Amino acid sequence: MPDSTIPPTPPVPLSALLAREDLALRRIAGPDDPGTVVHWVHTSEMADPYPYLLGGELLLTAGVHIPEAAGSGTYFDDYVSRIVAAGGAALGFGVAPVHDTVPRALVAACERYGLPLLEVPPQTTFSGVARAVWQLMARARLSELRRVTEAQQSLASAASRPDPVPSVLRQLAQRLGGRAVLYGPEGAEIAGAGREPGGEARAALARLAEVVRPDRPAPPAGAASPTSSASRAHSNGPRQGESEAAPSRSALPTGPRSGEPAAAPSRSAHRPGPASPAGSQPPTDPSRPAPASATDTVSGTHLAAYALGAGHGFVLGVAAPGRAPGDHTIVSVAAVLLSLLTGEQQSGTGAARASALVRLLLGAAPEDVAPLLGDGRRWVVVHARPDGEGVPDAVAASALGAALGSALVDPAGDAVRVLVPADRAPDPLPGWTLGVSAAVDPEDWPAADTQAARALARARATRAPLLRHGPRPALADLLPPGEAAAHARTLLAPVTAHPALPETLRTWLSLHGSWDRTAVALSVHRNTVRQRIARCAALLETDLDDPDVRMELWFALRHI
């Protein structure tokens, strides 16, 4: 059966269930394999439970379905063979009230078909067995989550050290109990940590790295292709011209099912096979893109290779004695960190942004710094707030920048500010409210920042997912800017001494005098808005209900 039928829960070793003294279960037939695991518990009194099983179950039965003459025919052979065909992990037979003992013919059939048979004593209920399995699963899940969390913290801490790449590799090797290697774009090992694997496994890991490297070189004439059925190259989808059902490849999910071992031979669509021969070569068909990751098993050592970054050619290789739940997640975290470290080093974009920041801090003009940030000559400023009452964190801000196509993100305050090239006009994003400025030259970035802030306030007040500042010729453009600003300062002098009043008046006028919308835009109570507007009317000695007054004030507010 396919792997997708396995539930997203940690498997429970059958031996751990047998060790529970409160259950008093006893194995009376079948192999004593420590690798036998249970994925869930199912109770059935059907003579043929096959249609109701997904695989990996501990099937419980009291034998109600067994006919009186079952021992003299093939009933038990047929019953057990169907459970094995469905992928059942074990069979539990409840003694009493239907049967005083486990039928000897059932014991013999389980021995023949290699199905573990457990005797469930009268004092143990089937629901008690199921509860015990889920308790063991919860403990395994908690242990896995704790292990992954601790690994994430240690890897992140290692990435902040002065020698981040070697530190991350050392932590990864320690967490996996094996070897972690970083291969450069030319295939050379540039850093490594942990216990060296055997020569055969080490050579196989280097070859596996070539499988995932972009722009792989063509193989030498006559080179053999991998024949190992244990080797698996993973990508986000089938390659061109390759069937999705190709037995030698499988799609790599975005992450492992929580609690599931990285390799489950009894349920995998890929049956384990012999290790890759030492002389095998990675597939190098230039018409096919390199997969994101690949795995293999050589001499009992599990190998994996992960392509790093956006195609710069760096590859992370790991070799470990086995695979435990959470290993894939831990390696994925390390791969992301190494992708950031090697990507910035290779592309130089991080250095360019750092250089731009330093120049601004040292007094350079924005128009002199802008060429370091990209090819765009004009920019827009985006202000964004997440829907709801939450404050955006650094992770959400980074994701927003990625969605807008810019790494120039400032998550400070209750809104995220993003500087975006003008040719990447933002579209509405689910979960965010956006205010977008007009396209401006670098020297006008401060004005664009103000435009974006006002657009965001209006978007939140009107519950629009995105609003853009739309510059267009207006009557105000007919007056010299200096004279307009002087008139505005004189007219608004009574209220400008109180910083909150001009912004409240501007927002209130832009929202046509709506108390509620203004309160939402300014994140204050509606009574606060009323008090501020009343204060403005008193200081200005005017009637704010007069449309001519409102028009003159709006004109003035645009020039301060």
Coordinates of C-alpha atoms in Angstrom, one line a residue, residues 193-420:
A193 CA 32.1 17.7 10.9
G194 CA 31.4 14.5 12.7
R195 CA 32.5 10.9 12.5
E196 CA 33.9 9.9 9.1
P197 CA 31.9 7.1 7.4
G198 CA 33.6 4.2 5.7
G199 CA 35.3 4.8 2.4
E200 CA 32.5 3.3 0.3
A201 CA 29.9 5.4 2.1
R202 CA 32.0 8.5 1.8
A203 CA 32.4 8.0 -2.0
A204 CA 28.7 7.3 -2.4
L205 CA 27.8 10.5 -0.5
A206 CA 30.0 12.5 -2.9
R207 CA 28.3 10.9 -5.9
L208 CA 24.9 11.5 -4.3
A209 CA 25.7 15.2 -4.0
E210 CA 26.2 15.3 -7.8
V211 CA 22.7 14.1 -8.3
V212 CA 21.2 17.2 -6.7
R213 CA 23.7 19.7 -8.0
P214 CA 22.4 22.1 -10.7
D215 CA 24.1 22.0 -14.1
R216 CA 25.6 18.6 -13.4
P217 CA 28.4 17.6 -15.7
A218 CA 27.8 14.9 -18.3
P219 CA 29.0 11.4 -17.2
P220 CA 32.0 9.8 -18.8
A221 CA 31.4 7.5 -21.7
G222 CA 30.2 4.1 -20.6
A223 CA 29.4 5.2 -17.1
A224 CA 26.8 3.1 -15.4
S225 CA 23.6 4.5 -13.9
P226 CA 22.5 3.8 -10.4
T227 CA 20.8 0.4 -10.0
S228 CA 20.1 0.6 -6.3
S229 CA 16.4 0.3 -5.4
A230 CA 17.3 2.0 -2.1
S231 CA 18.4 5.1 -3.8
R232 CA 15.7 7.8 -4.2
A233 CA 16.0 11.2 -5.8
H234 CA 13.3 13.6 -4.7
S235 CA 11.8 16.6 -6.3
N236 CA 8.7 18.7 -6.1
G237 CA 7.1 16.9 -9.0
P238 CA 7.7 14.3 -11.7
R239 CA 10.4 15.1 -14.2
Q240 CA 9.7 15.9 -17.8
G241 CA 8.8 12.7 -19.5
E242 CA 8.8 10.6 -16.3
S243 CA 5.7 9.0 -14.9
E244 CA 4.6 9.9 -11.4
A245 CA 4.4 6.3 -10.6
A246 CA 8.0 5.5 -11.6
P247 CA 9.1 3.0 -8.9
S248 CA 12.6 4.4 -8.6
R249 CA 11.5 7.9 -7.6
S250 CA 9.1 9.6 -5.3
A251 CA 8.0 13.2 -4.7
L252 CA 9.6 14.8 -1.7
P253 CA 6.9 16.3 0.6
T254 CA 7.4 19.7 2.1
G255 CA 8.1 18.0 5.4
P256 CA 7.8 14.6 7.0
R257 CA 4.6 13.4 8.6
S258 CA 5.0 14.2 12.2
G259 CA 6.2 11.3 14.1
E260 CA 6.7 9.0 11.2
P261 CA 10.1 7.4 10.8
A262 CA 12.0 8.7 7.7
A263 CA 12.1 5.1 6.4
A264 CA 9.3 2.6 6.9
P265 CA 10.2 -0.5 4.9
S266 CA 7.1 -2.4 5.7
R267 CA 4.8 0.3 4.3
S268 CA 7.0 2.1 1.7
A269 CA 6.3 2.1 -2.0
H270 CA 10.0 1.6 -2.4
R271 CA 11.1 -1.8 -1.1
P272 CA 14.6 -1.8 0.4
G273 CA 17.2 -3.3 -1.8
P274 CA 20.9 -3.7 -2.1
A275 CA 23.2 -0.7 -1.6
S276 CA 24.4 1.2 -4.6
P277 CA 27.4 -0.4 -6.2
A278 CA 30.6 1.5 -5.6
G279 CA 31.0 2.3 -9.3
S280 CA 27.5 3.6 -10.0
Q281 CA 27.1 7.2 -11.3
P282 CA 24.4 9.7 -10.6
P283 CA 21.8 10.3 -13.4
T284 CA 23.0 13.2 -15.5
D285 CA 20.5 13.6 -18.2
P286 CA 20.8 17.3 -19.1
S287 CA 17.2 17.5 -20.2
R288 CA 16.1 16.8 -16.6
P289 CA 16.4 19.3 -13.8
A290 CA 18.3 18.3 -10.7
P291 CA 16.1 17.1 -7.8
A292 CA 16.0 19.0 -4.6
S293 CA 17.3 16.1 -2.5
A294 CA 18.4 12.5 -2.8
T295 CA 18.9 9.5 -0.4
D296 CA 20.7 6.2 -0.5
T297 CA 21.8 3.5 1.9
V298 CA 25.3 2.1 1.6
S299 CA 26.9 -0.4 3.9
G300 CA 24.2 0.2 6.5
T301 CA 24.8 3.9 6.5
H302 CA 22.0 6.2 5.5
L303 CA 23.0 9.0 3.1
A304 CA 21.2 12.1 2.0
A305 CA 22.1 15.1 -0.1
Y306 CA 20.3 18.5 -0.3
A307 CA 20.7 21.3 -2.8
L308 CA 21.2 24.6 -1.1
G309 CA 20.2 28.1 -2.1
A310 CA 18.9 29.3 -5.4
G311 CA 21.1 27.2 -7.7
H312 CA 24.5 28.4 -6.6
G313 CA 25.8 24.8 -6.6
F314 CA 26.3 24.3 -2.8
V315 CA 25.2 20.9 -1.5
L316 CA 24.7 19.6 2.0
G317 CA 25.5 15.9 2.5
V318 CA 24.7 13.9 5.6
A319 CA 25.7 10.3 6.6
A320 CA 24.1 8.7 9.7
P321 CA 23.8 5.2 11.1
G322 CA 20.1 5.3 10.6
R323 CA 17.0 7.5 10.4
A324 CA 14.9 8.5 13.4
P325 CA 11.7 10.5 13.6
G326 CA 12.5 14.2 13.2
D327 CA 15.8 13.7 11.3
H328 CA 14.4 15.1 8.1
T329 CA 13.1 18.2 9.8
I330 CA 16.4 18.8 11.6
V331 CA 18.4 18.4 8.4
S332 CA 15.9 20.7 6.6
V333 CA 16.5 23.5 9.2
A334 CA 20.2 23.1 8.7
A335 CA 19.8 23.3 5.0
V336 CA 17.8 26.5 5.2
L337 CA 20.5 28.1 7.4
L338 CA 23.3 27.0 5.2
S339 CA 21.3 28.2 2.1
L340 CA 21.2 31.7 3.6
L341 CA 24.8 31.6 4.6
T342 CA 26.2 30.3 1.3
G343 CA 23.6 32.2 -0.8
E344 CA 24.6 35.6 0.6
Q345 CA 28.3 34.7 0.2
Q346 CA 27.8 33.7 -3.4
S347 CA 25.4 36.2 -4.8
G348 CA 26.7 39.3 -3.0
T349 CA 23.2 40.7 -2.5
G350 CA 23.7 40.7 1.3
A351 CA 27.0 42.6 1.0
A352 CA 25.3 45.1 -1.3
R353 CA 22.5 45.8 1.2
A354 CA 25.0 46.1 4.0
S355 CA 27.0 48.5 1.9
A356 CA 23.9 50.6 1.2
L357 CA 23.0 50.8 4.9
V358 CA 26.5 51.9 5.8
R359 CA 26.6 54.6 3.2
L360 CA 23.2 56.0 4.3
L361 CA 24.4 56.0 7.9
L362 CA 27.6 57.8 6.9
G363 CA 25.6 60.5 5.1
A364 CA 25.2 59.4 1.5
A365 CA 22.2 60.6 -0.4
P366 CA 19.4 58.0 -1.2
E367 CA 19.9 58.5 -4.9
D368 CA 23.6 57.5 -4.6
V369 CA 22.7 54.3 -2.6
A370 CA 19.8 53.1 -4.6
P371 CA 21.8 51.4 -7.4
L372 CA 23.3 49.0 -4.8
L373 CA 19.8 47.7 -4.0
G374 CA 18.7 46.7 -7.5
D375 CA 18.3 47.8 -11.1
G376 CA 15.0 49.7 -10.6
R377 CA 15.3 53.4 -10.8
R378 CA 11.9 54.1 -9.3
W379 CA 10.4 52.6 -6.1
V380 CA 7.2 52.2 -4.2
V381 CA 6.9 52.1 -0.4
V382 CA 4.4 49.5 1.0
H383 CA 3.0 49.7 4.5
A384 CA 1.2 46.5 5.6
R385 CA -0.6 45.3 8.7
P386 CA -1.8 41.7 9.3
D387 CA -5.6 41.3 9.5
G388 CA -6.8 41.0 13.1
E389 CA -5.2 42.5 16.2
G390 CA -1.8 40.8 16.1
V391 CA 1.5 42.6 15.7
P392 CA 3.6 41.3 12.8
D393 CA 6.7 39.4 13.9
A394 CA 10.0 39.1 12.0
V395 CA 9.1 35.8 10.4
A396 CA 5.8 37.2 9.1
A397 CA 7.5 40.3 7.9
S398 CA 10.1 38.3 6.0
A399 CA 7.4 36.2 4.4
L400 CA 5.6 39.4 3.3
G401 CA 8.8 40.7 1.7
A402 CA 9.3 37.4 -0.2
A403 CA 5.7 37.7 -1.4
L404 CA 6.3 41.3 -2.6
G405 CA 9.6 40.3 -4.2
S406 CA 11.8 42.4 -2.0
A407 CA 14.3 41.7 0.8
L408 CA 14.2 45.4 2.0
V409 CA 11.8 44.9 4.9
D410 CA 11.4 46.9 8.1
P411 CA 9.2 45.1 10.7
A412 CA 9.4 47.7 13.4
G413 CA 6.2 49.0 14.9
D414 CA 2.7 47.9 14.3
A415 CA 3.1 48.0 10.5
V416 CA 5.7 46.4 8.2
R417 CA 7.4 48.7 5.7
V418 CA 8.8 47.3 2.5
L419 CA 10.7 49.1 -0.2
V420 CA 9.8 47.5 -3.6

